[in-house]
GROMACS .gro file of C-alpha atoms in nm:
model
  315
    1GLY     CA    1   0.000  -0.006  -0.004
    2ASP     CA    2   0.091   0.360  -0.058
    3GLY     CA    3   0.184   0.414   0.302
    4GLY     CA    4   0.536   0.484   0.457
    5GLY     CA    5   0.771   0.471   0.158
    6ARG     CA    6   0.795   0.346  -0.177
    7GLY     CA    7   0.923   0.080  -0.393
    8ALA     CA    8   1.135  -0.231  -0.454
    9GLY     CA    9   1.368  -0.174  -0.747
   10GLY     CA   10   1.258  -0.115  -1.098
   11GLN     CA   11   0.915  -0.254  -1.165
   12ALA     CA   12   0.811  -0.357  -0.820
   13ALA     CA   13   0.501  -0.215  -0.658
   14ALA     CA   14   0.546  -0.078  -0.315
   15ALA     CA   15   0.379  -0.147  -0.010
   16ALA     CA   16   0.433   0.222   0.100
   17GLY     CA   17   0.287   0.554   0.082
   18GLU     CA   18   0.199   0.853  -0.125
   19GLY     CA   19   0.441   1.040   0.098
   20ASP     CA   20   0.781   0.887  -0.046
   21ASN     CA   21   0.989   1.040   0.232
   22GLY     CA   22   0.803   0.829   0.510
   23PRO     CA   23   0.725   0.948   0.860
   24GLY     CA   24   0.995   1.151   1.014
   25LEU     CA   25   1.069   1.425   0.781
   26GLN     CA   26   0.969   1.757   0.926
   27GLY     CA   27   0.839   2.066   0.769
   28LEU     CA   28   0.987   2.381   0.899
   29SER     CA   29   0.885   2.690   0.701
   30ARG     CA   30   0.562   2.809   0.793
   31GLU     CA   31   0.349   3.108   0.818
   32ALA     CA   32   0.228   3.247   1.141
   33PRO     CA   33  -0.039   3.477   1.281
   34PRO     CA   34   0.085   3.804   1.433
   35ALA     CA   35   0.231   3.771   1.788
   36ASP     CA   36  -0.086   3.948   1.927
   37ASP     CA   37  -0.316   3.677   1.792
   38PHE     CA   38  -0.168   3.452   2.075
   39ASP     CA   39  -0.300   3.675   2.342
   40ASP     CA   40  -0.663   3.614   2.420
   41ASP     CA   41  -0.704   3.706   2.746
   42ASP     CA   42  -0.853   4.040   2.898
   43ASN     CA   43  -0.597   4.083   3.199
   44GLU     CA   44  -0.309   4.150   2.959
   45GLY     CA   45  -0.052   4.232   3.234
   46GLU     CA   46  -0.063   3.928   3.426
   47GLU     CA   47  -0.128   3.697   3.139
   48GLU     CA   48   0.178   3.829   2.960
   49GLU     CA   49   0.398   3.728   3.252
   50GLU     CA   50   0.236   3.421   3.306
   51ALA     CA   51   0.310   3.345   2.950
   52ALA     CA   52   0.665   3.447   2.957
   53ALA     CA   53   0.715   3.232   3.252
   54ALA     CA   54   0.536   2.936   3.044
   55ILE     CA   55   0.717   2.965   2.727
   56GLY     CA   56   1.037   3.157   2.817
   57TYR     CA   57   1.272   3.249   2.548
   58ARG     CA   58   1.016   3.166   2.285
   59ASP     CA   59   0.856   3.513   2.298
   60ASN     CA   60   1.157   3.632   2.067
   61LEU     CA   61   1.162   3.321   1.837
   62LEU     CA   62   0.968   3.246   1.543
   63PHE     CA   63   1.060   2.992   1.295
   64GLY     CA   64   1.100   2.967   0.933
   65ASP     CA   65   1.395   3.024   0.665
   66GLU     CA   66   1.659   3.117   0.921
   67ILE     CA   67   1.630   2.768   1.046
   68ILE     CA   68   1.674   2.598   0.720
   69THR     CA   69   1.940   2.829   0.616
   70ASN     CA   70   2.145   2.743   0.918
   71GLY     CA   71   2.091   2.374   0.848
   72PHE     CA   72   1.863   2.277   1.155
   73HIS     CA   73   1.636   1.976   1.152
   74SER     CA   74   1.391   1.876   1.399
   75CYS     CA   75   1.415   1.548   1.547
   76GLU     CA   76   1.280   1.249   1.329
   77SER     CA   77   0.970   1.088   1.475
   78ASP     CA   78   0.685   0.887   1.296
   79GLU     CA   79   0.488   0.997   1.626
   80ASP     CA   80   0.514   1.366   1.521
   81ASP     CA   81   0.206   1.512   1.372
   82ARG     CA   82   0.426   1.775   1.189
   83ALA     CA   83   0.599   1.489   0.990
   84SER     CA   84   0.361   1.537   0.706
   85HIS     CA   85   0.324   1.798   0.442
   86ALA     CA   86  -0.052   1.801   0.513
   87SER     CA   87  -0.022   1.880   0.871
   88SER     CA   88   0.275   2.129   0.856
   89SER     CA   89   0.229   2.387   0.605
   90ASP     CA   90   0.071   2.673   0.781
   91TRP     CA   91   0.116   2.680   1.147
   92THR     CA   92   0.464   2.753   1.267
   93PRO     CA   93   0.552   3.123   1.301
   94ARG     CA   94   0.815   3.303   1.102
   95PRO     CA   95   1.127   3.389   1.272
   96ARG     CA   96   1.205   3.750   1.440
   97ILE     CA   97   1.513   3.581   1.525
   98GLY     CA   98   1.597   3.228   1.477
   99PRO     CA   99   1.722   2.979   1.767
  100TYR     CA  100   2.073   2.972   1.608
  101THR     CA  101   2.096   3.367   1.640
  102PHE     CA  102   1.960   3.364   1.992
  103VAL     CA  103   2.217   3.099   2.097
  104GLN     CA  104   2.497   3.295   1.936
  105GLN     CA  105   2.396   3.619   2.130
  106HIS     CA  106   2.411   3.417   2.448
  107LEU     CA  107   2.743   3.247   2.369
  108MET     CA  108   2.888   3.600   2.300
  109ILE     CA  109   2.795   3.713   2.644
  110GLY     CA  110   2.893   3.395   2.815
  111THR     CA  111   2.552   3.284   2.928
  112ASP     CA  112   2.531   2.940   3.094
  113PRO     CA  113   2.311   2.730   2.898
  114ARG     CA  114   2.177   2.557   3.216
  115THR     CA  115   2.016   2.889   3.339
  116ILE     CA  116   1.830   2.900   3.006
  117LEU     CA  117   1.729   2.536   3.044
  118LYS     CA  118   1.611   2.595   3.396
  119ASP     CA  119   1.373   2.852   3.283
  120LEU     CA  120   1.248   2.640   2.975
  121LEU     CA  121   1.227   2.307   3.163
  122PRO     CA  122   1.206   2.419   3.520
  123GLU     CA  123   1.141   2.082   3.668
  124THR     CA  124   1.437   1.909   3.485
  125ILE     CA  125   1.799   1.909   3.586
  126PRO     CA  126   2.047   1.816   3.288
  127PRO     CA  127   2.288   1.567   3.378
  128PRO     CA  128   2.616   1.728   3.494
  129GLU     CA  129   2.850   1.535   3.249
  130LEU     CA  130   2.664   1.696   2.959
  131ASP     CA  131   2.892   1.959   2.802
  132ASP     CA  132   2.779   2.333   2.719
  133MET     CA  133   2.771   2.258   2.341
  134THR     CA  134   2.526   1.969   2.398
  135LEU     CA  135   2.312   2.169   2.628
  136TRP     CA  136   2.295   2.470   2.358
  137GLN     CA  137   2.168   2.212   2.103
  138ILE     CA  138   1.879   2.118   2.345
  139VAL     CA  139   1.812   2.478   2.374
  140ILE     CA  140   1.786   2.512   2.002
  141ASN     CA  141   1.577   2.200   1.975
  142ILE     CA  142   1.339   2.325   2.254
  143LEU     CA  143   1.300   2.672   2.109
  144SER     CA  144   1.248   2.528   1.767
  145GLU     CA  145   0.936   2.386   1.876
  146PRO     CA  146   0.603   2.581   1.802
  147PRO     CA  147   0.474   2.733   2.127
  148LYS     CA  148   0.200   2.545   2.307
  149ARG     CA  149  -0.144   2.683   2.276
  150LYS     CA  150  -0.263   2.840   2.586
  151LYS     CA  151  -0.511   2.643   2.792
  152ARG     CA  152  -0.884   2.755   2.794
  153LYS     CA  153  -0.968   2.821   3.157
  154ASP     CA  154  -1.318   2.724   3.080
  155ILE     CA  155  -1.229   2.365   2.980
  156ASN     CA  156  -1.136   2.170   3.292
  157THR     CA  157  -1.295   1.831   3.339
  158ILE     CA  158  -1.427   1.550   3.120
  159GLU     CA  159  -1.760   1.700   3.147
  160ASP     CA  160  -1.643   2.025   2.988
  161ALA     CA  161  -1.492   1.834   2.685
  162VAL     CA  162  -1.831   1.622   2.652
  163LYS     CA  163  -2.015   1.941   2.634
  164LEU     CA  164  -1.777   2.091   2.363
  165LEU     CA  165  -1.813   1.773   2.163
  166GLN     CA  166  -2.193   1.790   2.189
  167GLU     CA  167  -2.195   2.142   2.085
  168CYS     CA  168  -1.936   2.187   1.818
  169LYS     CA  169  -1.983   2.129   1.444
  170LYS     CA  170  -1.631   2.169   1.310
  171ILE     CA  171  -1.424   1.907   1.509
  172ILE     CA  172  -1.074   1.836   1.407
  173VAL     CA  173  -0.927   1.504   1.523
  174LEU     CA  174  -0.556   1.400   1.510
  175THR     CA  175  -0.491   1.042   1.560
  176GLY     CA  176  -0.175   0.815   1.581
  177ALA     CA  177  -0.075   0.450   1.668
  178GLY     CA  178  -0.241   0.488   2.001
  179VAL     CA  179  -0.611   0.435   1.828
  180SER     CA  180  -0.514   0.123   1.661
  181VAL     CA  181  -0.314  -0.055   1.937
  182SER     CA  182  -0.640  -0.203   2.098
  183CYS     CA  183  -0.724  -0.349   1.757
  184GLY     CA  184  -0.435  -0.591   1.768
  185ILE     CA  185  -0.187  -0.390   1.540
  186PRO     CA  186   0.171  -0.415   1.686
  187ASP     CA  187   0.303  -0.077   1.806
  188PHE     CA  188   0.639   0.048   1.684
  189ARG     CA  189   0.849   0.155   1.991
  190SER     CA  190   0.798  -0.088   2.263
  191ARG     CA  191   1.038  -0.356   2.380
  192ASP     CA  192   0.879  -0.621   2.148
  193GLY     CA  193   0.752  -0.360   1.900
  194ILE     CA  194   0.822  -0.363   1.507
  195TYR     CA  195   1.122  -0.160   1.546
  196ALA     CA  196   1.287  -0.401   1.813
  197ARG     CA  197   1.214  -0.706   1.611
  198LEU     CA  198   1.325  -0.575   1.268
  199ALA     CA  199   1.670  -0.478   1.427
  200VAL     CA  200   1.706  -0.841   1.524
  201ASP     CA  201   1.594  -0.982   1.190
  202PHE     CA  202   1.782  -0.738   0.993
  203PRO     CA  203   2.102  -0.643   1.164
  204ASP     CA  204   2.231  -0.440   0.861
  205LEU     CA  205   1.952  -0.183   0.910
  206PRO     CA  206   2.109   0.144   1.002
  207ASP     CA  207   1.796   0.243   1.185
  208PRO     CA  208   1.466   0.090   1.206
  209GLN     CA  209   1.279   0.383   1.061
  210ALA     CA  210   1.526   0.361   0.767
  211MET     CA  211   1.256   0.078   0.637
  212PHE     CA  212   1.058   0.377   0.543
  213ASP     CA  213   1.331   0.541   0.356
  214ILE     CA  214   1.295   0.522  -0.014
  215GLU     CA  215   1.668   0.507  -0.102
  216TYR     CA  216   1.699   0.202   0.156
  217PHE     CA  217   1.376   0.039   0.016
  218ARG     CA  218   1.526   0.052  -0.327
  219LYS     CA  219   1.846  -0.108  -0.208
  220ASP     CA  220   1.650  -0.377   0.017
  221PRO     CA  221   1.289  -0.398   0.047
  222ARG     CA  222   1.259  -0.679   0.269
  223PRO     CA  223   1.234  -0.505   0.611
  224PHE     CA  224   0.929  -0.282   0.484
  225PHE     CA  225   0.761  -0.603   0.328
  226LYS     CA  226   0.807  -0.799   0.649
  227PHE     CA  227   0.667  -0.483   0.849
  228ALA     CA  228   0.379  -0.476   0.580
  229LYS     CA  229   0.258  -0.823   0.646
  230GLU     CA  230   0.203  -0.760   1.001
  231ILE     CA  231  -0.050  -0.462   0.951
  232TYR     CA  232  -0.193  -0.545   0.646
  233PRO     CA  233  -0.533  -0.449   0.574
  234GLY     CA  234  -0.799  -0.700   0.623
  235GLN     CA  235  -0.675  -0.852   0.949
  236PHE     CA  236  -0.806  -0.614   1.211
  237GLN     CA  237  -1.132  -0.446   1.308
  238PRO     CA  238  -1.164  -0.068   1.407
  239SER     CA  239  -1.164   0.037   1.771
  240LEU     CA  240  -1.421   0.214   1.958
  241CYS     CA  241  -1.215   0.536   1.895
  242HIS     CA  242  -1.231   0.479   1.514
  243LYS     CA  243  -1.612   0.423   1.554
  244PHE     CA  244  -1.675   0.731   1.752
  245ILE     CA  245  -1.467   0.936   1.495
  246ALA     CA  246  -1.702   0.771   1.232
  247LEU     CA  247  -2.015   0.852   1.429
  248SER     CA  248  -1.913   1.207   1.463
  249ASP     CA  249  -1.844   1.218   1.065
  250LYS     CA  250  -2.202   1.080   1.011
  251GLU     CA  251  -2.371   1.342   1.248
  252GLY     CA  252  -2.186   1.614   1.055
  253LYS     CA  253  -1.971   1.708   1.333
  254LEU     CA  254  -1.610   1.605   1.196
  255LEU     CA  255  -1.430   1.865   0.993
  256ARG     CA  256  -1.143   1.647   0.926
  257ASN     CA  257  -0.962   1.338   1.081
  258TYR     CA  258  -0.587   1.379   1.011
  259THR     CA  259  -0.403   1.036   1.107
  260GLN     CA  260  -0.054   0.916   1.093
  261ASN     CA  261  -0.156   0.575   1.046
  262ILE     CA  262  -0.141   0.362   0.754
  263ASP     CA  263  -0.371   0.073   0.861
  264THR     CA  264  -0.665   0.200   0.667
  265LEU     CA  265  -0.887   0.128   0.978
  266GLU     CA  266  -1.057   0.488   0.915
  267GLN     CA  267  -1.194   0.353   0.603
  268VAL     CA  268  -1.326   0.025   0.756
  269ALA     CA  269  -1.495   0.229   1.026
  270GLY     CA  270  -1.664   0.453   0.759
  271ILE     CA  271  -1.480   0.769   0.827
  272GLN     CA  272  -1.508   0.995   0.502
  273ARG     CA  273  -1.341   1.318   0.611
  274ILE     CA  274  -0.988   1.181   0.638
  275ILE     CA  275  -0.648   1.301   0.550
  276GLN     CA  276  -0.375   1.020   0.581
  277CYS     CA  277  -0.074   1.212   0.629
  278HIS     CA  278   0.160   0.911   0.571
  279GLY     CA  279  -0.025   0.759   0.305
  280SER     CA  280  -0.196   0.410   0.348
  281PHE     CA  281  -0.179   0.050   0.259
  282ALA     CA  282  -0.509   0.105   0.039
  283THR     CA  283  -0.306   0.090  -0.281
  284ALA     CA  284   0.040   0.003  -0.404
  285SER     CA  285   0.241   0.182  -0.700
  286CYS     CA  286   0.512   0.114  -0.946
  287LEU     CA  287   0.830   0.305  -0.854
  288ILE     CA  288   0.883   0.394  -1.244
  289CYS     CA  289   0.548   0.444  -1.416
  290LYS     CA  290   0.353   0.504  -1.098
  291TYR     CA  291   0.096   0.236  -1.199
  292LYS     CA  292  -0.140   0.183  -0.895
  293VAL     CA  293  -0.312  -0.118  -0.790
  294ASP     CA  294  -0.556  -0.192  -0.506
  295CYS     CA  295  -0.390  -0.357  -0.193
  296GLU     CA  296  -0.593  -0.689  -0.298
  297ALA     CA  297  -0.373  -0.735  -0.586
  298VAL     CA  298  -0.044  -0.770  -0.393
  299ARG     CA  299  -0.198  -0.927  -0.064
  300GLY     CA  300  -0.089  -1.277  -0.184
  301ASP     CA  301   0.262  -1.169  -0.228
  302ILE     CA  302   0.288  -0.958   0.096
  303PHE     CA  303   0.190  -1.256   0.299
  304ASN     CA  304   0.420  -1.492   0.122
  305GLN     CA  305   0.707  -1.242   0.149
  306VAL     CA  306   0.767  -1.203  -0.230
  307ILE     CA  307   0.825  -0.880  -0.368
  308TYR     CA  308   0.566  -0.796  -0.603
  309PHE     CA  309   0.651  -0.767  -0.967
  310ARG     CA  310   0.423  -0.652  -1.246
  311ASN     CA  311   0.485  -0.614  -1.622
  312CYS     CA  312   0.407  -0.247  -1.634
  313ALA     CA  313   0.382  -0.034  -1.950
  314CYS     CA  314   0.711   0.132  -1.847
  315LEU     CA  315   0.901  -0.191  -1.905
   0.00000   0.00000   0.00000
């Protein structure tokens, strides 16, 4: 299916996604509303002080081209919602000064990075053996994350959330691996998860996430096809969470469900307003001519662990 990466040499139809880069590549250049738009409370004086305490040095940091030109990249993670183009194009602010400029300024005046980290992470004590440059890199990573949205003061209990769901008609739902674990789909990161088992079966795999990398896939598609067999469509049923989202869709309350999952359980549940940010197993495509087939066409090969080949028009 077209889900996390593509292809197995020449004419192979891949069991991976419309997004060739797979989960983990981060979108960094984004537009933002003016800084004033983030302040929605009446008591500006107190609220600004609270906000400064909460987000600290981020007040002077917005993000975009400066990060890219300085070569900074966010941590790769298939659990990060910003890892897809669909969910990362419009929301991160543009920099007044970037994290690198900020750090350079403090390096010049001899600031101890631990004092900044204490403000950013007040309940965390960095290990004493970490050198200053490592600590500055941690500062950069933290400051490069979009600031957290302020909590609404009128939403504090489960009952408040239920009331919101009952009253709202344009609900956006973001889902990841957690909604499918109860369906029996193996997770990625646990001790016995997919990544751990792939590392044993394929010791030459440089990193478990490399199975989603298109270049590695061209070289050796076996790790991906082994993974594909484990979560291929048709083996699992939607969870209560999937069914709840589908009900919200049916009742006209759902604006969109953005999912990182590629298991197609959203379609099985009947969710129509769905964006699969990492693609899905619904189809498989030829690496050369992009000829697309339904997942059923390659099911037998996937389960027999045979790399699927088709005599495409491109050959």
